[in-house]
Amino acid sequence: MSRRNISASWVLSLCMLAAPAAAIAQSSQLAATPPMGWNSWNHFATRVTDADVRGAADALVSSGMRDAGYIYVNIDDSWEAGRDAQGNIQTNKKFPDMKALSDYVHSKGLKLGIYSSPGPQTCGKYEGSYQHEEQDAKTYAAWGIDYLKYDQCSYGKIIQQEAGNDHEKAFAMQKDSYDKMYKALKATGRPIVFSMCQYGLNNVWEWGTEVGGNLWRTTGDINDHYTRMEQIGFSQAGLSKYAGPGHWNDPDMLEVGNGGMTDDEYHLHMTLWAILASPLLAGNDLSKMSPETLAILTNKEVIAVDQDALGKQGDRVWAEGPSEVWAKPLSGGAKAVALFNRAESARPITLKLKDVGFGNNAKLRDLWAGKEVTATNGSYTVLIPKHGTVLLKVSQ
Ligand code: GAL
């Protein structure tokens, strides 16, 4: 089964009012910084089992990733069976006892996430939550679930059948389907992070907070190739104003360590996601990680950029052809500044400190190299490999 089973058809976005402040304040208790953890999909897809999830929880602890902030252990699609006579969702034989799994994950100081769809079927054709939203939310709470990824999938067909070409109705239906699950989760009284996945349709960043989204996918699926990761990551330019504590843009999970990119490309992936204040959900097999993969995923200074308490997403500040500079404001007045080389060969890139709001005397620290560097006459020039990056912290 392909995990790129949904091709997001971008539809006309409707003009929405800004999210009410109350909705934002309410959701800021959860996901005050971008959620960090692991998700089964990118590596295991529909093969994931209870043993794999326990293995991931064990590895998060033994590798030091939990202590670096990776707290959520998220089961993606393919845990579901049908429903019993009372309509209660059942797990399939790969997940014999969800409550026991949840207890295990919690005993490691981690949190457990699960996956469903507002449609009758998930994208992998497993049972969805359609017309069972409240019942499913109660089941998740009883199992001790802490995070729900809610993926539009077959609900798109229901929208199509009921709304046809009526875009306004289609949009209202989509919004309602997320609102319904948000309210059902809330009614359980258990804090459950609500992760919206509808591929960025209808400019979800403009209204995701209104339906309780703590994060929302802004794009179709990532895969483990540089061209796709680059396309998704750099397409986030201009979205920074929609993110903040409790509500994040989600350009999809990490592919770091899955083997389809070079280490330079994985550094660029991690750097861009940190600059974007993106959720950091590792998607690799944690039981077989190279030291380089672990180093990329757990660099403390890079994670601190993503997790900065100010909760500002970064944005592009300068580009010339394939050379780009992006900046993210940090608490205390510093900025994280990333220099990206999207070209097919190494090239020098120059940061002009005034372009990121600093004078000639600013202090520069190269976060991947872990050392101070110096600007000359307000400029810092560095040779960057093909598809590579340099991440700086600039402060006064
Ligand atoms: C896709 C989703 C992926 C994954 C998959 C599972 O729609 O974007 O992240 O969850 O479904 O079937």
GROMACS .gro file of C-alpha atoms and ligand atoms in nm:
model
  408
    1MET     CA    1   0.000   0.000   0.000
    2SER     CA    2   0.132   0.339  -0.089
    3ARG     CA    3   0.150   0.592   0.188
    4ARG     CA    4   0.095   0.868  -0.063
    5ASN     CA    5  -0.257   0.742  -0.105
    6ILE     CA    6  -0.417   1.081  -0.088
    7SER     CA    7  -0.349   1.342  -0.347
    8ALA     CA    8  -0.467   1.665  -0.197
    9SER     CA    9  -0.679   1.853  -0.446
   10TRP     CA   10  -0.647   2.214  -0.352
   11VAL     CA   11  -0.980   2.386  -0.351
   12LEU     CA   12  -1.066   2.751  -0.336
   13SER     CA   13  -1.004   2.891   0.006
   14LEU     CA   14  -1.280   3.088   0.167
   15CYS     CA   15  -1.216   3.408   0.348
   16MET     CA   16  -1.236   3.354   0.724
   17LEU     CA   17  -1.221   3.585   1.019
   18ALA     CA   18  -0.920   3.551   1.248
   19ALA     CA   19  -0.959   3.284   1.519
   20PRO     CA   20  -1.121   3.415   1.835
   21ALA     CA   21  -0.867   3.484   2.109
   22ALA     CA   22  -1.064   3.262   2.353
   23ALA     CA   23  -1.017   2.956   2.132
   24ILE     CA   24  -0.644   3.020   2.112
   25ALA     CA   25  -0.614   3.075   2.487
   26GLN     CA   26  -0.801   2.751   2.553
   27SER     CA   27  -0.578   2.535   2.338
   28SER     CA   28  -0.252   2.687   2.463
   29GLN     CA   29  -0.254   2.456   2.767
   30LEU     CA   30  -0.174   2.167   2.535
   31ALA     CA   31   0.112   2.177   2.289
   32ALA     CA   32   0.250   2.502   2.434
   33THR     CA   33   0.556   2.422   2.220
   34PRO     CA   34   0.544   2.211   1.900
   35PRO     CA   35   0.474   1.846   1.990
   36MET     CA   36   0.776   1.617   1.978
   37GLY     CA   37   0.779   1.240   1.959
   38TRP     CA   38   0.769   0.949   1.716
   39ASN     CA   39   0.505   0.826   1.470
   40SER     CA   40   0.486   0.480   1.316
   41TRP     CA   41   0.381   0.573   0.964
   42ASN     CA   42   0.694   0.684   0.777
   43HIS     CA   43   0.883   0.363   0.852
   44PHE     CA   44   0.630   0.093   0.944
   45ALA     CA   45   0.320   0.210   0.748
   46THR     CA   46   0.043  -0.053   0.791
   47ARG     CA   47   0.285  -0.318   0.923
   48VAL     CA   48   0.316  -0.157   1.267
   49THR     CA   49   0.247  -0.383   1.567
   50ASP     CA   50   0.221  -0.353   1.944
   51ALA     CA   51   0.577  -0.487   1.967
   52ASP     CA   52   0.707  -0.215   1.731
   53VAL     CA   53   0.541   0.054   1.941
   54ARG     CA   54   0.685  -0.088   2.264
   55GLY     CA   55   1.021  -0.108   2.088
   56ALA     CA   56   0.994   0.258   1.987
   57ALA     CA   57   0.909   0.355   2.347
   58ASP     CA   58   1.209   0.159   2.476
   59ALA     CA   59   1.438   0.318   2.218
   60LEU     CA   60   1.315   0.670   2.294
   61VAL     CA   61   1.433   0.615   2.650
   62SER     CA   62   1.759   0.426   2.585
   63SER     CA   63   1.873   0.661   2.306
   64GLY     CA   64   1.819   0.974   2.514
   65MET     CA   65   1.551   1.101   2.277
   66ARG     CA   66   1.286   1.115   2.549
   67ASP     CA   67   1.512   1.333   2.758
   68ALA     CA   68   1.576   1.552   2.453
   69GLY     CA   69   1.197   1.615   2.437
   70TYR     CA   70   1.053   1.335   2.219
   71ILE     CA   71   0.757   1.244   2.440
   72TYR     CA   72   0.470   1.129   2.215
   73VAL     CA   73   0.462   0.772   2.082
   74ASN     CA   74   0.204   0.791   1.806
   75ILE     CA   75   0.039   0.491   1.644
   76ASP     CA   76  -0.072   0.587   1.294
   77ASP     CA   77  -0.317   0.403   1.069
   78SER     CA   78  -0.380   0.024   1.084
   79TRP     CA   79  -0.450  -0.050   1.452
   80GLU     CA   80  -0.828  -0.061   1.398
   81ALA     CA   81  -1.065  -0.355   1.354
   82GLY     CA   82  -1.445  -0.323   1.326
   83ARG     CA   83  -1.696  -0.247   1.601
   84ASP     CA   84  -1.866  -0.468   1.856
   85ALA     CA   85  -2.245  -0.503   1.886
   86GLN     CA   86  -2.260  -0.180   2.091
   87GLY     CA   87  -2.059   0.006   1.829
   88ASN     CA   88  -1.736   0.021   2.028
   89ILE     CA   89  -1.421   0.041   1.815
   90GLN     CA   90  -1.206  -0.274   1.834
   91THR     CA   91  -0.834  -0.317   1.788
   92ASN     CA   92  -0.706  -0.574   1.537
   93LYS     CA   93  -0.476  -0.864   1.622
   94LYS     CA   94  -0.162  -0.653   1.579
   95PHE     CA   95  -0.274  -0.457   1.890
   96PRO     CA   96  -0.417  -0.714   2.132
   97ASP     CA   97  -0.459  -0.479   2.431
   98MET     CA   98  -0.447  -0.102   2.381
   99LYS     CA   99  -0.489  -0.023   2.750
  100ALA     CA  100  -0.192  -0.244   2.838
  101LEU     CA  101   0.013  -0.078   2.564
  102SER     CA  102  -0.084   0.263   2.694
  103ASP     CA  103   0.015   0.165   3.049
  104TYR     CA  104   0.349   0.044   2.918
  105VAL     CA  105   0.417   0.367   2.726
  106HIS     CA  106   0.314   0.577   3.027
  107SER     CA  107   0.538   0.372   3.258
  108LYS     CA  108   0.832   0.497   3.049
  109GLY     CA  109   0.744   0.862   3.108
  110LEU     CA  110   0.601   0.892   2.756
  111LYS     CA  111   0.257   0.967   2.609
  112LEU     CA  112   0.053   0.762   2.363
  113GLY     CA  113  -0.104   0.891   2.041
  114ILE     CA  114  -0.355   0.726   1.812
  115TYR     CA  115  -0.506   0.786   1.466
  116SER     CA  116  -0.856   0.798   1.316
  117SER     CA  117  -1.067   0.965   1.049
  118PRO     CA  118  -1.393   1.160   1.040
  119GLY     CA  119  -1.488   0.930   0.751
  120PRO     CA  120  -1.623   0.574   0.772
  121GLN     CA  121  -1.278   0.448   0.666
  122THR     CA  122  -0.924   0.567   0.722
  123CYS     CA  123  -0.685   0.619   0.432
  124GLY     CA  124  -0.563   0.260   0.480
  125LYS     CA  125  -0.928   0.141   0.465
  126TYR     CA  126  -0.953   0.063   0.837
  127GLU     CA  127  -1.253   0.162   1.051
  128GLY     CA  128  -1.298   0.541   1.091
  129SER     CA  129  -1.497   0.740   1.348
  130TYR     CA  130  -1.785   0.850   1.123
  131GLN     CA  131  -2.102   0.873   1.337
  132HIS     CA  132  -1.914   0.728   1.635
  133GLU     CA  133  -1.715   1.036   1.734
  134GLU     CA  134  -1.826   1.061   2.098
  135GLN     CA  135  -1.804   0.689   2.152
  136ASP     CA  136  -1.452   0.676   2.007
  137ALA     CA  137  -1.335   0.977   2.208
  138LYS     CA  138  -1.455   0.802   2.526
  139THR     CA  139  -1.275   0.483   2.426
  140TYR     CA  140  -0.952   0.676   2.363
  141ALA     CA  141  -0.982   0.847   2.702
  142ALA     CA  142  -1.046   0.509   2.873
  143TRP     CA  143  -0.736   0.368   2.705
  144GLY     CA  144  -0.532   0.667   2.826
  145ILE     CA  145  -0.468   0.821   2.486
  146ASP     CA  146  -0.293   1.162   2.488
  147TYR     CA  147  -0.290   1.262   2.120
  148LEU     CA  148  -0.521   1.205   1.824
  149LYS     CA  149  -0.426   1.249   1.458
  150TYR     CA  150  -0.754   1.290   1.272
  151ASP     CA  151  -0.716   1.231   0.899
  152GLN     CA  152  -0.986   1.335   0.651
  153CYS     CA  153  -0.949   1.032   0.415
  154SER     CA  154  -1.291   0.890   0.314
  155TYR     CA  155  -1.479   1.185   0.463
  156GLY     CA  156  -1.374   1.364   0.144
  157LYS     CA  157  -1.610   1.132  -0.046
  158ILE     CA  158  -1.899   1.212   0.186
  159ILE     CA  159  -1.836   1.582   0.136
  160GLN     CA  160  -1.830   1.525  -0.237
  161GLN     CA  161  -2.158   1.328  -0.231
  162GLU     CA  162  -2.341   1.576  -0.010
  163ALA     CA  163  -2.199   1.908  -0.123
  164GLY     CA  164  -2.102   1.847  -0.485
  165ASN     CA  165  -1.979   2.175  -0.627
  166ASP     CA  166  -2.114   2.384  -0.342
  167HIS     CA  167  -1.777   2.495  -0.202
  168GLU     CA  168  -1.930   2.677   0.090
  169LYS     CA  169  -2.119   2.370   0.203
  170ALA     CA  170  -1.815   2.149   0.144
  171PHE     CA  171  -1.604   2.378   0.358
  172ALA     CA  172  -1.865   2.391   0.635
  173MET     CA  173  -1.888   2.011   0.637
  174GLN     CA  174  -1.515   1.973   0.663
  175LYS     CA  175  -1.495   2.220   0.947
  176ASP     CA  176  -1.787   2.059   1.132
  177SER     CA  177  -1.631   1.715   1.110
  178TYR     CA  178  -1.323   1.838   1.297
  179ASP     CA  179  -1.528   2.045   1.540
  180LYS     CA  180  -1.734   1.740   1.628
  181MET     CA  181  -1.432   1.533   1.728
  182TYR     CA  182  -1.271   1.826   1.908
  183LYS     CA  183  -1.585   1.867   2.121
  184ALA     CA  184  -1.603   1.492   2.181
  185LEU     CA  185  -1.242   1.486   2.300
  186LYS     CA  186  -1.297   1.785   2.521
  187ALA     CA  187  -1.607   1.630   2.677
  188THR     CA  188  -1.396   1.337   2.801
  189GLY     CA  189  -1.208   1.575   3.032
  190ARG     CA  190  -0.876   1.415   2.931
  191PRO     CA  191  -0.620   1.649   2.774
  192ILE     CA  192  -0.573   1.506   2.424
  193VAL     CA  193  -0.365   1.691   2.165
  194PHE     CA  194  -0.578   1.733   1.852
  195SER     CA  195  -0.375   1.692   1.532
  196MET     CA  196  -0.573   1.783   1.221
  197CYS     CA  197  -0.476   1.612   0.898
  198GLN     CA  198  -0.661   1.732   0.589
  199TYR     CA  199  -0.354   1.821   0.381
  200GLY     CA  200  -0.394   2.200   0.419
  201LEU     CA  201  -0.727   2.218   0.235
  202ASN     CA  202  -0.924   2.542   0.256
  203ASN     CA  203  -0.624   2.720   0.411
  204VAL     CA  204  -0.671   2.532   0.739
  205TRP     CA  205  -0.415   2.758   0.908
  206GLU     CA  206  -0.677   3.037   0.894
  207TRP     CA  207  -0.942   2.844   1.091
  208GLY     CA  208  -0.779   2.541   1.257
  209THR     CA  209  -0.791   2.705   1.601
  210GLU     CA  210  -1.169   2.751   1.571
  211VAL     CA  211  -1.217   2.375   1.567
  212GLY     CA  212  -0.964   2.310   1.845
  213GLY     CA  213  -0.664   2.212   1.631
  214ASN     CA  214  -0.335   2.206   1.822
  215LEU     CA  215  -0.162   2.142   1.491
  216TRP     CA  216  -0.275   2.101   1.134
  217ARG     CA  217  -0.105   1.951   0.835
  218THR     CA  218  -0.034   2.222   0.581
  219THR     CA  219   0.054   1.991   0.289
  220GLY     CA  220   0.012   1.646   0.135
  221ASP     CA  221   0.240   1.363   0.247
  222ILE     CA  222   0.613   1.389   0.284
  223ASN     CA  223   0.834   1.104   0.162
  224ASP     CA  224   1.199   1.013   0.207
  225HIS     CA  225   1.331   1.203  -0.096
  226TYR     CA  226   1.504   1.539  -0.097
  227THR     CA  227   1.282   1.686  -0.371
  228ARG     CA  228   0.959   1.617  -0.179
  229MET     CA  229   1.096   1.728   0.159
  230GLU     CA  230   1.235   2.046   0.002
  231GLN     CA  231   0.909   2.118  -0.182
  232ILE     CA  232   0.703   2.082   0.137
  233GLY     CA  233   0.945   2.264   0.368
  234PHE     CA  234   1.010   2.572   0.156
  235SER     CA  235   0.639   2.600   0.065
  236GLN     CA  236   0.579   2.710   0.425
  237ALA     CA  237   0.702   3.064   0.352
  238GLY     CA  238   0.438   3.315   0.457
  239LEU     CA  239   0.260   3.091   0.711
  240SER     CA  240   0.448   3.209   1.021
  241LYS     CA  241   0.174   3.438   1.146
  242TYR     CA  242  -0.068   3.147   1.189
  243ALA     CA  243   0.145   2.951   1.437
  244GLY     CA  244   0.185   3.005   1.809
  245PRO     CA  245   0.167   2.829   2.146
  246GLY     CA  246  -0.107   2.564   2.129
  247HIS     CA  247  -0.157   2.588   1.752
  248TRP     CA  248   0.110   2.491   1.502
  249ASN     CA  249   0.151   2.452   1.129
  250ASP     CA  250   0.249   2.091   1.054
  251PRO     CA  251   0.448   2.028   0.735
  252ASP     CA  252   0.440   1.651   0.817
  253MET     CA  253   0.662   1.413   1.007
  254LEU     CA  254   1.038   1.376   0.990
  255GLU     CA  255   1.211   1.136   0.751
  256VAL     CA  256   1.552   1.176   0.919
  257GLY     CA  257   1.727   0.838   0.928
  258ASN     CA  258   1.502   0.655   0.683
  259GLY     CA  259   1.785   0.628   0.431
  260GLY     CA  260   1.660   0.814   0.123
  261MET     CA  261   1.857   1.136   0.179
  262THR     CA  262   2.218   1.227   0.248
  263ASP     CA  263   2.323   1.347   0.591
  264ASP     CA  264   2.350   1.703   0.454
  265GLU     CA  265   1.990   1.673   0.332
  266TYR     CA  266   1.873   1.540   0.669
  267HIS     CA  267   2.052   1.832   0.841
  268LEU     CA  268   1.864   2.068   0.610
  269HIS     CA  269   1.535   1.885   0.687
  270MET     CA  270   1.586   1.915   1.063
  271THR     CA  271   1.705   2.276   1.040
  272LEU     CA  272   1.410   2.386   0.829
  273TRP     CA  273   1.160   2.210   1.056
  274ALA     CA  274   1.318   2.377   1.362
  275ILE     CA  275   1.306   2.721   1.196
  276LEU     CA  276   0.940   2.653   1.112
  277ALA     CA  277   0.855   2.566   1.476
  278SER     CA  278   0.722   2.247   1.326
  279PRO     CA  279   0.615   1.946   1.529
  280LEU     CA  280   0.917   1.713   1.549
  281LEU     CA  281   0.784   1.360   1.505
  282ALA     CA  282   1.064   1.122   1.418
  283GLY     CA  283   0.955   0.871   1.154
  284ASN     CA  284   1.247   0.629   1.149
  285ASP     CA  285   1.308   0.285   1.300
  286LEU     CA  286   1.447   0.390   1.637
  287SER     CA  287   1.584   0.043   1.706
  288LYS     CA  288   1.832   0.079   1.416
  289MET     CA  289   1.964   0.433   1.429
  290SER     CA  290   2.309   0.538   1.310
  291PRO     CA  291   2.503   0.771   1.543
  292GLU     CA  292   2.465   1.042   1.277
  293THR     CA  293   2.085   1.005   1.272
  294LEU     CA  294   2.073   1.025   1.651
  295ALA     CA  295   2.301   1.330   1.647
  296ILE     CA  296   2.073   1.506   1.398
  297LEU     CA  297   1.759   1.426   1.596
  298THR     CA  298   1.896   1.516   1.938
  299ASN     CA  299   2.112   1.826   1.889
  300LYS     CA  300   2.003   2.026   2.194
  301GLU     CA  301   2.069   2.369   2.049
  302VAL     CA  302   1.874   2.290   1.731
  303ILE     CA  303   1.581   2.147   1.930
  304ALA     CA  304   1.587   2.462   2.146
  305VAL     CA  305   1.524   2.668   1.830
  306ASP     CA  306   1.213   2.461   1.750
  307GLN     CA  307   1.092   2.455   2.110
  308ASP     CA  308   1.165   2.818   2.198
  309ALA     CA  309   0.906   2.942   2.449
  310LEU     CA  310   0.817   3.251   2.243
  311GLY     CA  311   0.647   3.013   2.000
  312LYS     CA  312   0.719   3.212   1.684
  313GLN     CA  313   0.749   3.034   1.352
  314GLY     CA  314   1.033   3.153   1.129
  315ASP     CA  315   1.006   3.275   0.773
  316ARG     CA  316   1.213   3.351   0.464
  317VAL     CA  317   1.396   3.684   0.483
  318TRP     CA  318   1.614   3.670   0.172
  319ALA     CA  319   1.659   3.453  -0.137
  320GLU     CA  320   1.871   3.471  -0.448
  321GLY     CA  321   1.823   3.174  -0.676
  322PRO     CA  322   1.885   2.859  -0.474
  323SER     CA  323   2.046   3.047  -0.180
  324GLU     CA  324   1.806   3.135   0.101
  325VAL     CA  325   1.813   3.289   0.446
  326TRP     CA  326   1.533   3.225   0.695
  327ALA     CA  327   1.500   3.371   1.046
  328LYS     CA  328   1.300   3.280   1.358
  329PRO     CA  329   1.264   3.518   1.653
  330LEU     CA  330   1.362   3.362   1.987
  331SER     CA  331   1.282   3.466   2.340
  332GLY     CA  332   1.526   3.721   2.482
  333GLY     CA  333   1.568   3.906   2.154
  334ALA     CA  334   1.796   3.659   1.974
  335LYS     CA  335   1.716   3.504   1.635
  336ALA     CA  336   1.782   3.167   1.481
  337VAL     CA  337   1.904   3.227   1.126
  338ALA     CA  338   1.934   2.946   0.872
  339LEU     CA  339   2.134   2.966   0.548
  340PHE     CA  340   2.014   2.708   0.295
  341ASN     CA  341   2.187   2.593  -0.022
  342ARG     CA  342   1.923   2.439  -0.251
  343ALA     CA  343   2.166   2.422  -0.544
  344GLU     CA  344   2.319   2.105  -0.694
  345SER     CA  345   2.672   2.204  -0.593
  346ALA     CA  346   2.850   2.374  -0.301
  347ARG     CA  347   2.832   2.753  -0.292
  348PRO     CA  348   2.914   3.037  -0.055
  349ILE     CA  349   2.620   3.214   0.107
  350THR     CA  350   2.651   3.549   0.278
  351LEU     CA  351   2.437   3.660   0.570
  352LYS     CA  352   2.411   4.036   0.604
  353LEU     CA  353   2.333   4.100   0.969
  354LYS     CA  354   2.118   4.399   0.886
  355ASP     CA  355   1.885   4.171   0.685
  356VAL     CA  356   1.792   3.996   1.009
  357GLY     CA  357   1.774   4.313   1.218
  358PHE     CA  358   2.120   4.312   1.383
  359GLY     CA  359   2.413   4.552   1.385
  360ASN     CA  360   2.779   4.477   1.308
  361ASN     CA  361   2.858   4.377   1.666
  362ALA     CA  362   2.608   4.094   1.691
  363LYS     CA  363   2.729   3.760   1.829
  364LEU     CA  364   2.702   3.452   1.609
  365ARG     CA  365   2.699   3.088   1.711
  366ASP     CA  366   2.695   2.799   1.462
  367LEU     CA  367   2.452   2.555   1.626
  368TRP     CA  368   2.540   2.237   1.433
  369ALA     CA  369   2.914   2.300   1.476
  370GLY     CA  370   2.860   2.407   1.839
  371LYS     CA  371   3.099   2.701   1.818
  372GLU     CA  372   3.111   3.078   1.803
  373VAL     CA  373   3.182   3.232   1.463
  374THR     CA  374   3.255   3.591   1.361
  375ALA     CA  375   3.103   3.833   1.114
  376THR     CA  376   3.324   4.082   0.936
  377ASN     CA  377   3.187   4.430   0.868
  378GLY     CA  378   2.834   4.304   0.929
  379SER     CA  379   2.860   4.003   0.694
  380TYR     CA  380   2.915   3.634   0.750
  381THR     CA  381   3.007   3.422   0.446
  382VAL     CA  382   3.025   3.044   0.460
  383LEU     CA  383   3.069   2.770   0.199
  384ILE     CA  384   2.769   2.537   0.215
  385PRO     CA  385   2.756   2.193   0.047
  386LYS     CA  386   2.490   2.093  -0.204
  387HIS     CA  387   2.149   2.067  -0.027
  388GLY     CA  388   2.322   2.178   0.292
  389THR     CA  389   2.260   2.430   0.563
  390VAL     CA  390   2.418   2.639   0.837
  391LEU     CA  391   2.209   2.728   1.141
  392LEU     CA  392   2.317   3.028   1.345
  393LYS     CA  393   2.196   3.187   1.663
  394VAL     CA  394   2.239   3.562   1.635
  395SER     CA  395   2.221   3.779   1.944
  396GLN     CA  396   2.320   4.130   2.046
  397GAL     C1  397  -0.240   0.988   0.495
  397GAL     C2  398  -0.168   1.078   0.595
  397GAL     C3  399  -0.042   1.007   0.637
  397GAL     C4  400  -0.079   0.875   0.703
  397GAL     C5  401  -0.168   0.791   0.610
  397GAL     C6  402  -0.224   0.668   0.679
  397GAL     O1  403  -0.354   1.052   0.454
  397GAL     O2  404  -0.138   1.202   0.535
  397GAL     O3  405   0.033   1.088   0.726
  397GAL     O4  406  -0.147   0.901   0.822
  397GAL     O5  407  -0.276   0.867   0.561
  397GAL     O6  408  -0.308   0.593   0.598
   0.00000   0.00000   0.00000
